[in-house]
Coordinates of N, CA and C in Angstrom, one line a residue:
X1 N 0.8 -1.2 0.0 CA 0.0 0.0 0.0 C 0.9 1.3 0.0
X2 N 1.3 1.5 1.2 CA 2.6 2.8 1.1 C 3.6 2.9 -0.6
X3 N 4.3 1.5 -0.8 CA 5.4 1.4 -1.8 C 4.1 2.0 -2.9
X4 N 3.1 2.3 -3.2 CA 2.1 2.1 -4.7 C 1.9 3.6 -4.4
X5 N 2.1 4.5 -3.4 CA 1.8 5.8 -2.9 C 2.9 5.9 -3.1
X6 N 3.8 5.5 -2.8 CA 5.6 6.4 -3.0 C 6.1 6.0 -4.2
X7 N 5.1 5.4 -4.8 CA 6.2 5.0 -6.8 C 5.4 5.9 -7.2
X8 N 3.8 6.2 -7.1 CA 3.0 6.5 -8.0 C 1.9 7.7 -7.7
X9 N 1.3 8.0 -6.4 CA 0.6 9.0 -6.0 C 1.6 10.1 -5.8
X10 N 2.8 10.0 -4.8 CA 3.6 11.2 -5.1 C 4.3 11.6 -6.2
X11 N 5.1 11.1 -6.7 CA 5.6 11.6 -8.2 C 4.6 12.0 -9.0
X12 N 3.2 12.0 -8.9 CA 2.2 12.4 -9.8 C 1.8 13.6 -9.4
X13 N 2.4 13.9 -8.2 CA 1.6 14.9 -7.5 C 2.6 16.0 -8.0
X14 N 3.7 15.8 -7.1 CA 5.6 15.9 -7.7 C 5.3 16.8 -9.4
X15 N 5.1 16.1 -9.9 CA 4.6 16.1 -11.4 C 4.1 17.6 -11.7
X16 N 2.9 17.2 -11.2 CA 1.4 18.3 -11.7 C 1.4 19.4 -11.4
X17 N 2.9 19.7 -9.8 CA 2.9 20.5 -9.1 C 4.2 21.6 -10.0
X18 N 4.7 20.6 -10.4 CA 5.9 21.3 -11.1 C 7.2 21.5 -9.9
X19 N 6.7 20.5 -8.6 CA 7.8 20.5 -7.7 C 7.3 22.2 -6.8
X20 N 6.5 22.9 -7.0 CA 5.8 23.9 -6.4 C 5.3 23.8 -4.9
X21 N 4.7 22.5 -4.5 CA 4.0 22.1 -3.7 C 4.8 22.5 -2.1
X22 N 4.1 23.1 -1.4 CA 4.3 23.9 0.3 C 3.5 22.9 0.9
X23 N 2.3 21.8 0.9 CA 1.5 21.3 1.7 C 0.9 20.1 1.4
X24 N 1.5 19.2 2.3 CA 0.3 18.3 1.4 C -0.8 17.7 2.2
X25 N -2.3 17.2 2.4 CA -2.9 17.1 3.1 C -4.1 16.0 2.8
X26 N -4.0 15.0 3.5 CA -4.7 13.8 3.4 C -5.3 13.4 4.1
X27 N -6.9 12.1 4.5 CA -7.5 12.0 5.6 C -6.5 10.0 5.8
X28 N -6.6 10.0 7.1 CA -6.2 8.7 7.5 C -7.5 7.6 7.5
X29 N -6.9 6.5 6.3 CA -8.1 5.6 5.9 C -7.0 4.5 6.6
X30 N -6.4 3.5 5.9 CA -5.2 3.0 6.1 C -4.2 3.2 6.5
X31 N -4.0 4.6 6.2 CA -2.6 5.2 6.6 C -1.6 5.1 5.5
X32 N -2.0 4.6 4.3 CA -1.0 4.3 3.3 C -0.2 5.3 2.4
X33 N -1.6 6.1 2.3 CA -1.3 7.5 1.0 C -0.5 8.0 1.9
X34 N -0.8 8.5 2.9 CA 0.5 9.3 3.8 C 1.5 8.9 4.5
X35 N 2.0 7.7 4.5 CA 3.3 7.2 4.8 C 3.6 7.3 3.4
X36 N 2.9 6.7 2.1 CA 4.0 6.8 1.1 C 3.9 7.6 0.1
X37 N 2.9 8.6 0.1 CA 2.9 10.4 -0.5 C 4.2 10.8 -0.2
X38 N 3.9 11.0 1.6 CA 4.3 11.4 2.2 C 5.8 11.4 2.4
X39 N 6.6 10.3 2.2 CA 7.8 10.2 2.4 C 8.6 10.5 0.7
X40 N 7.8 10.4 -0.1 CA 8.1 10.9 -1.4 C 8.2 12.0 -1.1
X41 N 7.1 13.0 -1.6 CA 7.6 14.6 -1.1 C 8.4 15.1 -0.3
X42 N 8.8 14.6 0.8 CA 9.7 15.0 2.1 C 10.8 14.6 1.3
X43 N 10.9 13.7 0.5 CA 12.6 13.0 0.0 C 12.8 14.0 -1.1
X44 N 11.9 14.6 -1.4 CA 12.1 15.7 -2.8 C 12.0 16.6 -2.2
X45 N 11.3 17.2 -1.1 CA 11.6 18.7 -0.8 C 11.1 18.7 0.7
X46 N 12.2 18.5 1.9 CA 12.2 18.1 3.1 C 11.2 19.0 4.2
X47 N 11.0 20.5 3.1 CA 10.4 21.2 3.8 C 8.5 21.7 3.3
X48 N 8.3 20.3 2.8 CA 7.0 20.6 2.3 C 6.0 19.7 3.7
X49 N 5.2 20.6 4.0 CA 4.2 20.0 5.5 C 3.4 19.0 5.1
X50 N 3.5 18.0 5.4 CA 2.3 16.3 5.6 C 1.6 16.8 6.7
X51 N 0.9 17.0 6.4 CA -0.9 17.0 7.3 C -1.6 15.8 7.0
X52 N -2.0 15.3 8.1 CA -3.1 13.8 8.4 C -4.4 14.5 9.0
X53 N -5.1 14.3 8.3 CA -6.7 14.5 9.0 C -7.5 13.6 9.3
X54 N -8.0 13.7 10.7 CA -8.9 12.7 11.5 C -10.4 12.9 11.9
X55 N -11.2 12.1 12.3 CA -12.3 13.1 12.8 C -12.2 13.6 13.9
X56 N -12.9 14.4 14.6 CA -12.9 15.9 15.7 C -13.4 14.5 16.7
X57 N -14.5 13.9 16.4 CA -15.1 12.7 17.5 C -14.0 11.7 17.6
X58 N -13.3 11.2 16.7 CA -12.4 10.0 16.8 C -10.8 10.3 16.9
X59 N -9.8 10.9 17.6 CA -8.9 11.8 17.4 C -7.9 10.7 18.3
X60 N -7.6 9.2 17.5 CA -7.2 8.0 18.5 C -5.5 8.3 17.9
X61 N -5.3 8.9 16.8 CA -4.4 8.9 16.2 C -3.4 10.3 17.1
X62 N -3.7 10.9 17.6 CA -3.2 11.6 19.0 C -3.2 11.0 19.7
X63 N -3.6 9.9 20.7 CA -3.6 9.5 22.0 C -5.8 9.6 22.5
X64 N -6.0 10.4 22.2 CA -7.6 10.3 22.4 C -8.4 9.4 22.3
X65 N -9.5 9.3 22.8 CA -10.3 8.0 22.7 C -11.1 8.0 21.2
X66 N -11.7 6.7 21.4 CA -12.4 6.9 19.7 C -13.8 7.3 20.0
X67 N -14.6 7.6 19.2 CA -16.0 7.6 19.2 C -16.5 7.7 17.9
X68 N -17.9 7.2 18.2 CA -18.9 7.6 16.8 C -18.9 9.0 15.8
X69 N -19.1 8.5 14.9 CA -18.6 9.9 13.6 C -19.0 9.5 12.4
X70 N -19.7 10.1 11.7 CA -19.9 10.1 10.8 C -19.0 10.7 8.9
X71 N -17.9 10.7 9.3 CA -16.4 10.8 8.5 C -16.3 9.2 7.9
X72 N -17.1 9.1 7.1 CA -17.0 7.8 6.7 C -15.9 7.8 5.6
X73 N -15.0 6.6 5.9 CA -13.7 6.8 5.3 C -12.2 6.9 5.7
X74 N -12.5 7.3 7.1 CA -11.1 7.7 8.3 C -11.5 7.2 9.2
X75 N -10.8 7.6 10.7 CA -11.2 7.7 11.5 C -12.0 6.2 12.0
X76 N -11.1 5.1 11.7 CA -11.4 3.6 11.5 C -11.0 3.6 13.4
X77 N -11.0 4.6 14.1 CA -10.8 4.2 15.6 C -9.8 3.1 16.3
X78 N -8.9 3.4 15.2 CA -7.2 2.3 15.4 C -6.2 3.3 15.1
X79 N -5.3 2.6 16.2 CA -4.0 3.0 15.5 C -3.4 2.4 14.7
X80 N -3.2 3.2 13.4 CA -3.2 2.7 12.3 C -1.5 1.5 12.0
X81 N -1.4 0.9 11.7 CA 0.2 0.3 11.9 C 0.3 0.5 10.6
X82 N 0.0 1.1 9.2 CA 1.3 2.1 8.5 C 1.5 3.3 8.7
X83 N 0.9 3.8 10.0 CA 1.5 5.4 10.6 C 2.6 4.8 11.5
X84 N 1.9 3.3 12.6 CA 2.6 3.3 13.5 C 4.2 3.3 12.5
X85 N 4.9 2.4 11.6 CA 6.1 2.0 11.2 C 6.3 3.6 10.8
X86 N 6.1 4.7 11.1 CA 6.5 5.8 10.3 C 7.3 6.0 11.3
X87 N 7.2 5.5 12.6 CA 7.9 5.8 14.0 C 7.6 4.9 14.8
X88 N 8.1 3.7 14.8 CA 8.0 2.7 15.8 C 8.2 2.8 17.2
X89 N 7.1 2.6 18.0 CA 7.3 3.0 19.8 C 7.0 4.0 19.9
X90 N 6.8 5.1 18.7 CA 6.9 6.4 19.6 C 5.3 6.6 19.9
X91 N 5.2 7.4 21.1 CA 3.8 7.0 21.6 C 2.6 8.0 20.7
X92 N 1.2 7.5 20.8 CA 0.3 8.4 19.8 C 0.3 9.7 20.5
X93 N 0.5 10.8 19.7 CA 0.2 12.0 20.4 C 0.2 13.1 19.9
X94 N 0.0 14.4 20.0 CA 0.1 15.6 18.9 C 2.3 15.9 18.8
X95 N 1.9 16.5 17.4 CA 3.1 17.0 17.3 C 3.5 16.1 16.0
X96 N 4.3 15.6 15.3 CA 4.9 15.1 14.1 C 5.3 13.3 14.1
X97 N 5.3 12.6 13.5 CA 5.2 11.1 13.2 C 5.8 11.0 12.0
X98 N 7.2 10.5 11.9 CA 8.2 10.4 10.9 C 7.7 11.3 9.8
X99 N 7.2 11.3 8.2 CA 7.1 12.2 7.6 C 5.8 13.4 7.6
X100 N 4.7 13.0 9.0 CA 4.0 13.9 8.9 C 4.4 14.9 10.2
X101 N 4.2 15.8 9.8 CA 4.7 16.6 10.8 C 3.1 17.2 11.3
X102 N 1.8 17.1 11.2 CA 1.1 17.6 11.8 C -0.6 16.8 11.6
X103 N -1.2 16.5 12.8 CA -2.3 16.0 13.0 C -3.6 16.9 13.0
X104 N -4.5 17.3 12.3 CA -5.4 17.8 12.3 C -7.1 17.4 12.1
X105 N -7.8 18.0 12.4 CA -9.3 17.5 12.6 C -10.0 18.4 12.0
X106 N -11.7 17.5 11.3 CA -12.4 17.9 11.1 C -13.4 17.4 11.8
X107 N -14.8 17.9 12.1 CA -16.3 17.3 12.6 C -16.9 17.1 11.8
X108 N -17.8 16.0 11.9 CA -19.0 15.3 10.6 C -19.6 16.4 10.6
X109 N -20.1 17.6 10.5 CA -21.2 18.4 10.2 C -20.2 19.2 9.6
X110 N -18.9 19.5 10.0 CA -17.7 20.2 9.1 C -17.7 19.3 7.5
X111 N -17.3 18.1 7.8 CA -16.8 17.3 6.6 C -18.0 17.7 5.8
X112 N -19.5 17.1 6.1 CA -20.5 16.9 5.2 C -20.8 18.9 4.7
X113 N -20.7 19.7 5.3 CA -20.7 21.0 5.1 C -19.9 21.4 3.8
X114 N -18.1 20.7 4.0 CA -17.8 21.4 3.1 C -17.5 20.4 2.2
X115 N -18.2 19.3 1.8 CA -18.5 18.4 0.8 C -19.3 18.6 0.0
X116 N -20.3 19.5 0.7 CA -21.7 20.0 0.0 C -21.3 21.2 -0.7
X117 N -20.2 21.6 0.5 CA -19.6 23.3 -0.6 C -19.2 22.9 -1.8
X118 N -18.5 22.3 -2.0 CA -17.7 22.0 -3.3 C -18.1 21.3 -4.1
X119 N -19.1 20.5 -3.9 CA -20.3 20.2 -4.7 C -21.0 21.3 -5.5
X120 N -21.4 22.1 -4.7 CA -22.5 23.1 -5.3 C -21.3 24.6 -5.9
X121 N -20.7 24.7 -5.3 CA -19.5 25.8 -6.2 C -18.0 25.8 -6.8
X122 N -18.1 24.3 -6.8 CA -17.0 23.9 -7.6 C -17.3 22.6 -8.5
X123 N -18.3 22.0 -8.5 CA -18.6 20.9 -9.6 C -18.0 19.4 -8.9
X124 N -17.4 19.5 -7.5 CA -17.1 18.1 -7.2 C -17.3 17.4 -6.5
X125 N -17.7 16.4 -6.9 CA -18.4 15.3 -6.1 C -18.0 14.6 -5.7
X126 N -17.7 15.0 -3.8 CA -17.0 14.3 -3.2 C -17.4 13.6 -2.0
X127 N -16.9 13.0 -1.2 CA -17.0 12.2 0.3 C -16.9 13.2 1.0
X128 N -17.9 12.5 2.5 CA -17.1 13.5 4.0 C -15.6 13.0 4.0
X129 N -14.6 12.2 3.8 CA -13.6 12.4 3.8 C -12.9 13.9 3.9
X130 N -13.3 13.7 2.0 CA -12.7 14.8 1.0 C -13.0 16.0 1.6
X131 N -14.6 16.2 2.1 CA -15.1 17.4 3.4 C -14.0 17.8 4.3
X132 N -13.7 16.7 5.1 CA -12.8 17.2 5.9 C -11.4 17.3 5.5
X133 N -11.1 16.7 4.7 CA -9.9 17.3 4.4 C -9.7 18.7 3.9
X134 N -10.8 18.7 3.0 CA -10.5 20.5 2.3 C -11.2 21.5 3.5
X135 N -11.6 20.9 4.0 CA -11.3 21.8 5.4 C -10.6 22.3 6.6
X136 N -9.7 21.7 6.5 CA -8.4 21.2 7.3 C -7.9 22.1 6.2
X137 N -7.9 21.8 4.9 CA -6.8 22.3 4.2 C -6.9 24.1 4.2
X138 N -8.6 24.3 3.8 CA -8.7 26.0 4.5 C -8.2 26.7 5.3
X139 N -8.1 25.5 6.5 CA -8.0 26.2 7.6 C -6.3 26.8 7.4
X140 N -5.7 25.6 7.2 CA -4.2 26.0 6.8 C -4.0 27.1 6.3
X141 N -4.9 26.9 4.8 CA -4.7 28.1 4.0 C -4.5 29.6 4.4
X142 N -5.5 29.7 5.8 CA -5.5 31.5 6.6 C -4.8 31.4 7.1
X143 N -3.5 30.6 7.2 CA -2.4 30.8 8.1 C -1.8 31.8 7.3
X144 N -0.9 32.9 8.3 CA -0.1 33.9 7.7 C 1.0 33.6 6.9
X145 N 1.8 32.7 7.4 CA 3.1 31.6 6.7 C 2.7 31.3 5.3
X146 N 1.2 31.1 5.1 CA 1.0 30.6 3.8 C -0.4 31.0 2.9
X147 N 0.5 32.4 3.2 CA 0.0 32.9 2.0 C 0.6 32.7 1.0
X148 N 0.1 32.4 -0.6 CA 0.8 32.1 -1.9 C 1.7 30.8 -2.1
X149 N 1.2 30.1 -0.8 CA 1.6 29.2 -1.3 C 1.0 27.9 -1.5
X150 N 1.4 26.9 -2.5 CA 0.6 25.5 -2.8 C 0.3 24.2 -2.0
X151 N -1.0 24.4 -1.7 CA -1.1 23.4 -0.8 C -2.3 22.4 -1.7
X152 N -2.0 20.7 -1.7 CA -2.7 20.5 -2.5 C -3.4 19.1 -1.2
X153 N -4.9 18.9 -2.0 CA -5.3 17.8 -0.9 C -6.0 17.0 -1.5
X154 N -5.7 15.5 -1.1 CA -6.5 14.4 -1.8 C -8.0 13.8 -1.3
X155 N -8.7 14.2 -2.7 CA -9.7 13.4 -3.0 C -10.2 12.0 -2.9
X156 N -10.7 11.5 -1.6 CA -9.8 9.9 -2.0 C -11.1 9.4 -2.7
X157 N -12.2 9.8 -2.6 CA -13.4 9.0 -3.4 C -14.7 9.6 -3.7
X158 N -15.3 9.4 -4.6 CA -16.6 10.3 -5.3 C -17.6 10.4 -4.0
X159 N -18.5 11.2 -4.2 CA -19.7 11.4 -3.1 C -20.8 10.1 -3.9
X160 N -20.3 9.6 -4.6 CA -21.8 8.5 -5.1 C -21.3 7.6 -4.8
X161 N -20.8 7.1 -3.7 CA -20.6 6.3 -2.7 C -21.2 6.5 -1.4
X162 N -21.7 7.4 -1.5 CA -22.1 7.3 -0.3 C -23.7 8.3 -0.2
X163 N -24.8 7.6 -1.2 CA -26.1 8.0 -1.4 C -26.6 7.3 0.2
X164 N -26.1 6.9 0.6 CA -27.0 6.6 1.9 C -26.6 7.4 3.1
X165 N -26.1 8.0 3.0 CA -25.5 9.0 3.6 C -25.8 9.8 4.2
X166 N -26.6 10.9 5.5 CA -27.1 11.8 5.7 C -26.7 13.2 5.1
X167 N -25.4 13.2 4.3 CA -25.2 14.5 3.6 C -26.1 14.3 2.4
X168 N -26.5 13.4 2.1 CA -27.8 13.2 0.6 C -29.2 13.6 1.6
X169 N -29.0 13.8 2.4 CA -30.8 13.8 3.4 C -31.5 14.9 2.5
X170 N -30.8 16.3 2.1 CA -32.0 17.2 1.2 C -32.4 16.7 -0.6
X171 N -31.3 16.3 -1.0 CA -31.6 15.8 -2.1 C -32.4 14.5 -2.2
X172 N -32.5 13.8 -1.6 CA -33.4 12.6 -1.5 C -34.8 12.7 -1.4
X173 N -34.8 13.7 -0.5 CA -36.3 14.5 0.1 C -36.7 15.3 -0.8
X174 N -35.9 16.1 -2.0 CA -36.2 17.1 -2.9 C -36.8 16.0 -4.0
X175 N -35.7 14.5 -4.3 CA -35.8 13.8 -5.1 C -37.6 13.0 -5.1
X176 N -37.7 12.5 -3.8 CA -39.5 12.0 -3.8 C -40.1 12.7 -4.3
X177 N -40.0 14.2 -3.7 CA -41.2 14.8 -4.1 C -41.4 15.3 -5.5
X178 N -40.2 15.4 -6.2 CA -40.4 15.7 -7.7 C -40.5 14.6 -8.3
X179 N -40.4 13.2 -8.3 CA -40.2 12.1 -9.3 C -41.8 11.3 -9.6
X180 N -42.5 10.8 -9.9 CA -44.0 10.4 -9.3 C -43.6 8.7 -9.2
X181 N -44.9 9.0 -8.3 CA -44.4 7.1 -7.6 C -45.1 6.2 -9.1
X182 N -44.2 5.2 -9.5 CA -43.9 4.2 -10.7 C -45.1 3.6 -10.2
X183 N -46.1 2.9 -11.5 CA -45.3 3.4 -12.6 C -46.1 4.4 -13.7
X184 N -45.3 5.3 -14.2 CA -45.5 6.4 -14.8 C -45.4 6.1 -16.3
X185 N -47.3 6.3 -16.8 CA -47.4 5.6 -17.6 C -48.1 7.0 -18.3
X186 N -47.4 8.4 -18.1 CA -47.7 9.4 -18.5 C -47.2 9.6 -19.9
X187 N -48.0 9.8 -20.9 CA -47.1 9.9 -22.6 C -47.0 11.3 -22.9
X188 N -48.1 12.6 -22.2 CA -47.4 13.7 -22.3 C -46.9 14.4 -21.0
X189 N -45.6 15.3 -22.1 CA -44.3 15.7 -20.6 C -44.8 17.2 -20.8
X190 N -44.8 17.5 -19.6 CA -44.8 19.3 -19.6 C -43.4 19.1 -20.0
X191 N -43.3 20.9 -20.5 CA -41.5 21.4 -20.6 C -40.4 20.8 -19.3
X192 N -41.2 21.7 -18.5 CA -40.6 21.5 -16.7 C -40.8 21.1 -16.1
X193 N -40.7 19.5 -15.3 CA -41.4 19.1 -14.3 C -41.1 19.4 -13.5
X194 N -39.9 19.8 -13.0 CA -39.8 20.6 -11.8 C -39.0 21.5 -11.9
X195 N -39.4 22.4 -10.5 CA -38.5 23.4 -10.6 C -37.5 23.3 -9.1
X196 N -36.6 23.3 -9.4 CA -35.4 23.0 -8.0 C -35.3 24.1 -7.1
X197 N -35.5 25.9 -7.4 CA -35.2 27.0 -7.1 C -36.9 27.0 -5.8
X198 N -37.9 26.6 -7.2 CA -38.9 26.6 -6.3 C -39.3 25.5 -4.9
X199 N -38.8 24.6 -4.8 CA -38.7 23.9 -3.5 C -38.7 24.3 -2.4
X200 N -39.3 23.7 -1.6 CA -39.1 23.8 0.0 C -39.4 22.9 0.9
X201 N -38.2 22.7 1.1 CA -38.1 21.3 1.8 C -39.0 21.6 3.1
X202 N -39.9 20.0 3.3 CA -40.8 20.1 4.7 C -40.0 20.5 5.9
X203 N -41.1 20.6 7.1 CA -40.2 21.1 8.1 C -39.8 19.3 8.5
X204 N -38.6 19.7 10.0 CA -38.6 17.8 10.3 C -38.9 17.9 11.4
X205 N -39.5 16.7 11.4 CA -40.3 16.7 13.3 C -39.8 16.8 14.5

């Protein structure tokens, strides 16, 4: 897992970046992309920051306890053993872990927030992972240190993985009410069957 991130996710990154790259920022699934991203970029440019992102409820990868969360994707409530070999024995805790030098968090209402952002004003359809990571990565971004510079963060998987999801809860609810219950044995179509702007979702109980 790490050796397929360090032949081929970093150097691609390496690549795209033009060797530009100040940040790089991933959520902890396996632990793989960021041990072996991770140690790629550091080997090409010692001073670029590995950020690991976890959830805010499950923060085991510090020393904290785990808990329920909805960051589906991370935040597997282990210590992970391809972070552990990034530093063998050394205890979980804040502060840097062989090539990441920094642990950071998001919360499920964070992740699914800014999953929905970038859905709706950037065209991408992503996971609460990917949520929390590009929120983590924001947050970075208002640091004074880093202004102008390139911080990039992985997408690890589409948001159509995850239609069961509570971040789909308004579109599903938008989706009944516009579709008619099957089967629809209508042969003439108005222009518009619906209109999305005009909606309003019920209240919830």
């Amino acid at each position: 897992n790490p050796l397929a991130h360090m032949s081929h996710t970093g150097p691609e990154i390496w690549d795209q970046t033009g060797g530009a790259i100040d940040c790089f920022v991933a959520g902890a699934g396996t632990g793989g992309t960021l041990n072996g991203a991770g140690q790629f970029l550091k080997s090409m440019k010692p001073e670029c920051r590995v950020v690991c992102v976890e959830p805010t409820e499950a923060r085991v990868l510090v020393g904290e306890a785990g808990g329920m969360h909805g960051v589906v994707g991370i935040g597997a409530n282990l210590q992970l053993p391809l972070l552990e070999k990034l530093a063998p024995g050394q205890a979980w805790q804040e502060g840097p872990r062989g090539c990441i030098d920094e642990f950071l968090h998001a919360s499920t209402p964070e992740a699914v927030q800014w999953a929905n952002k970038v859905c709706a004003e950037e065209g991408l359809l992503v996971g609460p992972s990917s949520g929390a990571a590009i929120k983590v990565a924001v947050d970075i971004a208002h640091r004074p240190e880093m202004k102008g510079k390139t911080i990039v963060v992985l997408q690890a998987s589409s948001a159509i993985r995850y239609v069961s999801h509570p971040m789909w809860e308004a579109q599903k609810l938008e989706g009944k009410d516009a579709l008619p219950v099957p089967p629809d044995l209508d042969t003439e179509f108005p222009i518009c069957r619906w209109r999305s702007e005009d909606y309003v979702p019920p209240p919830k109980p």
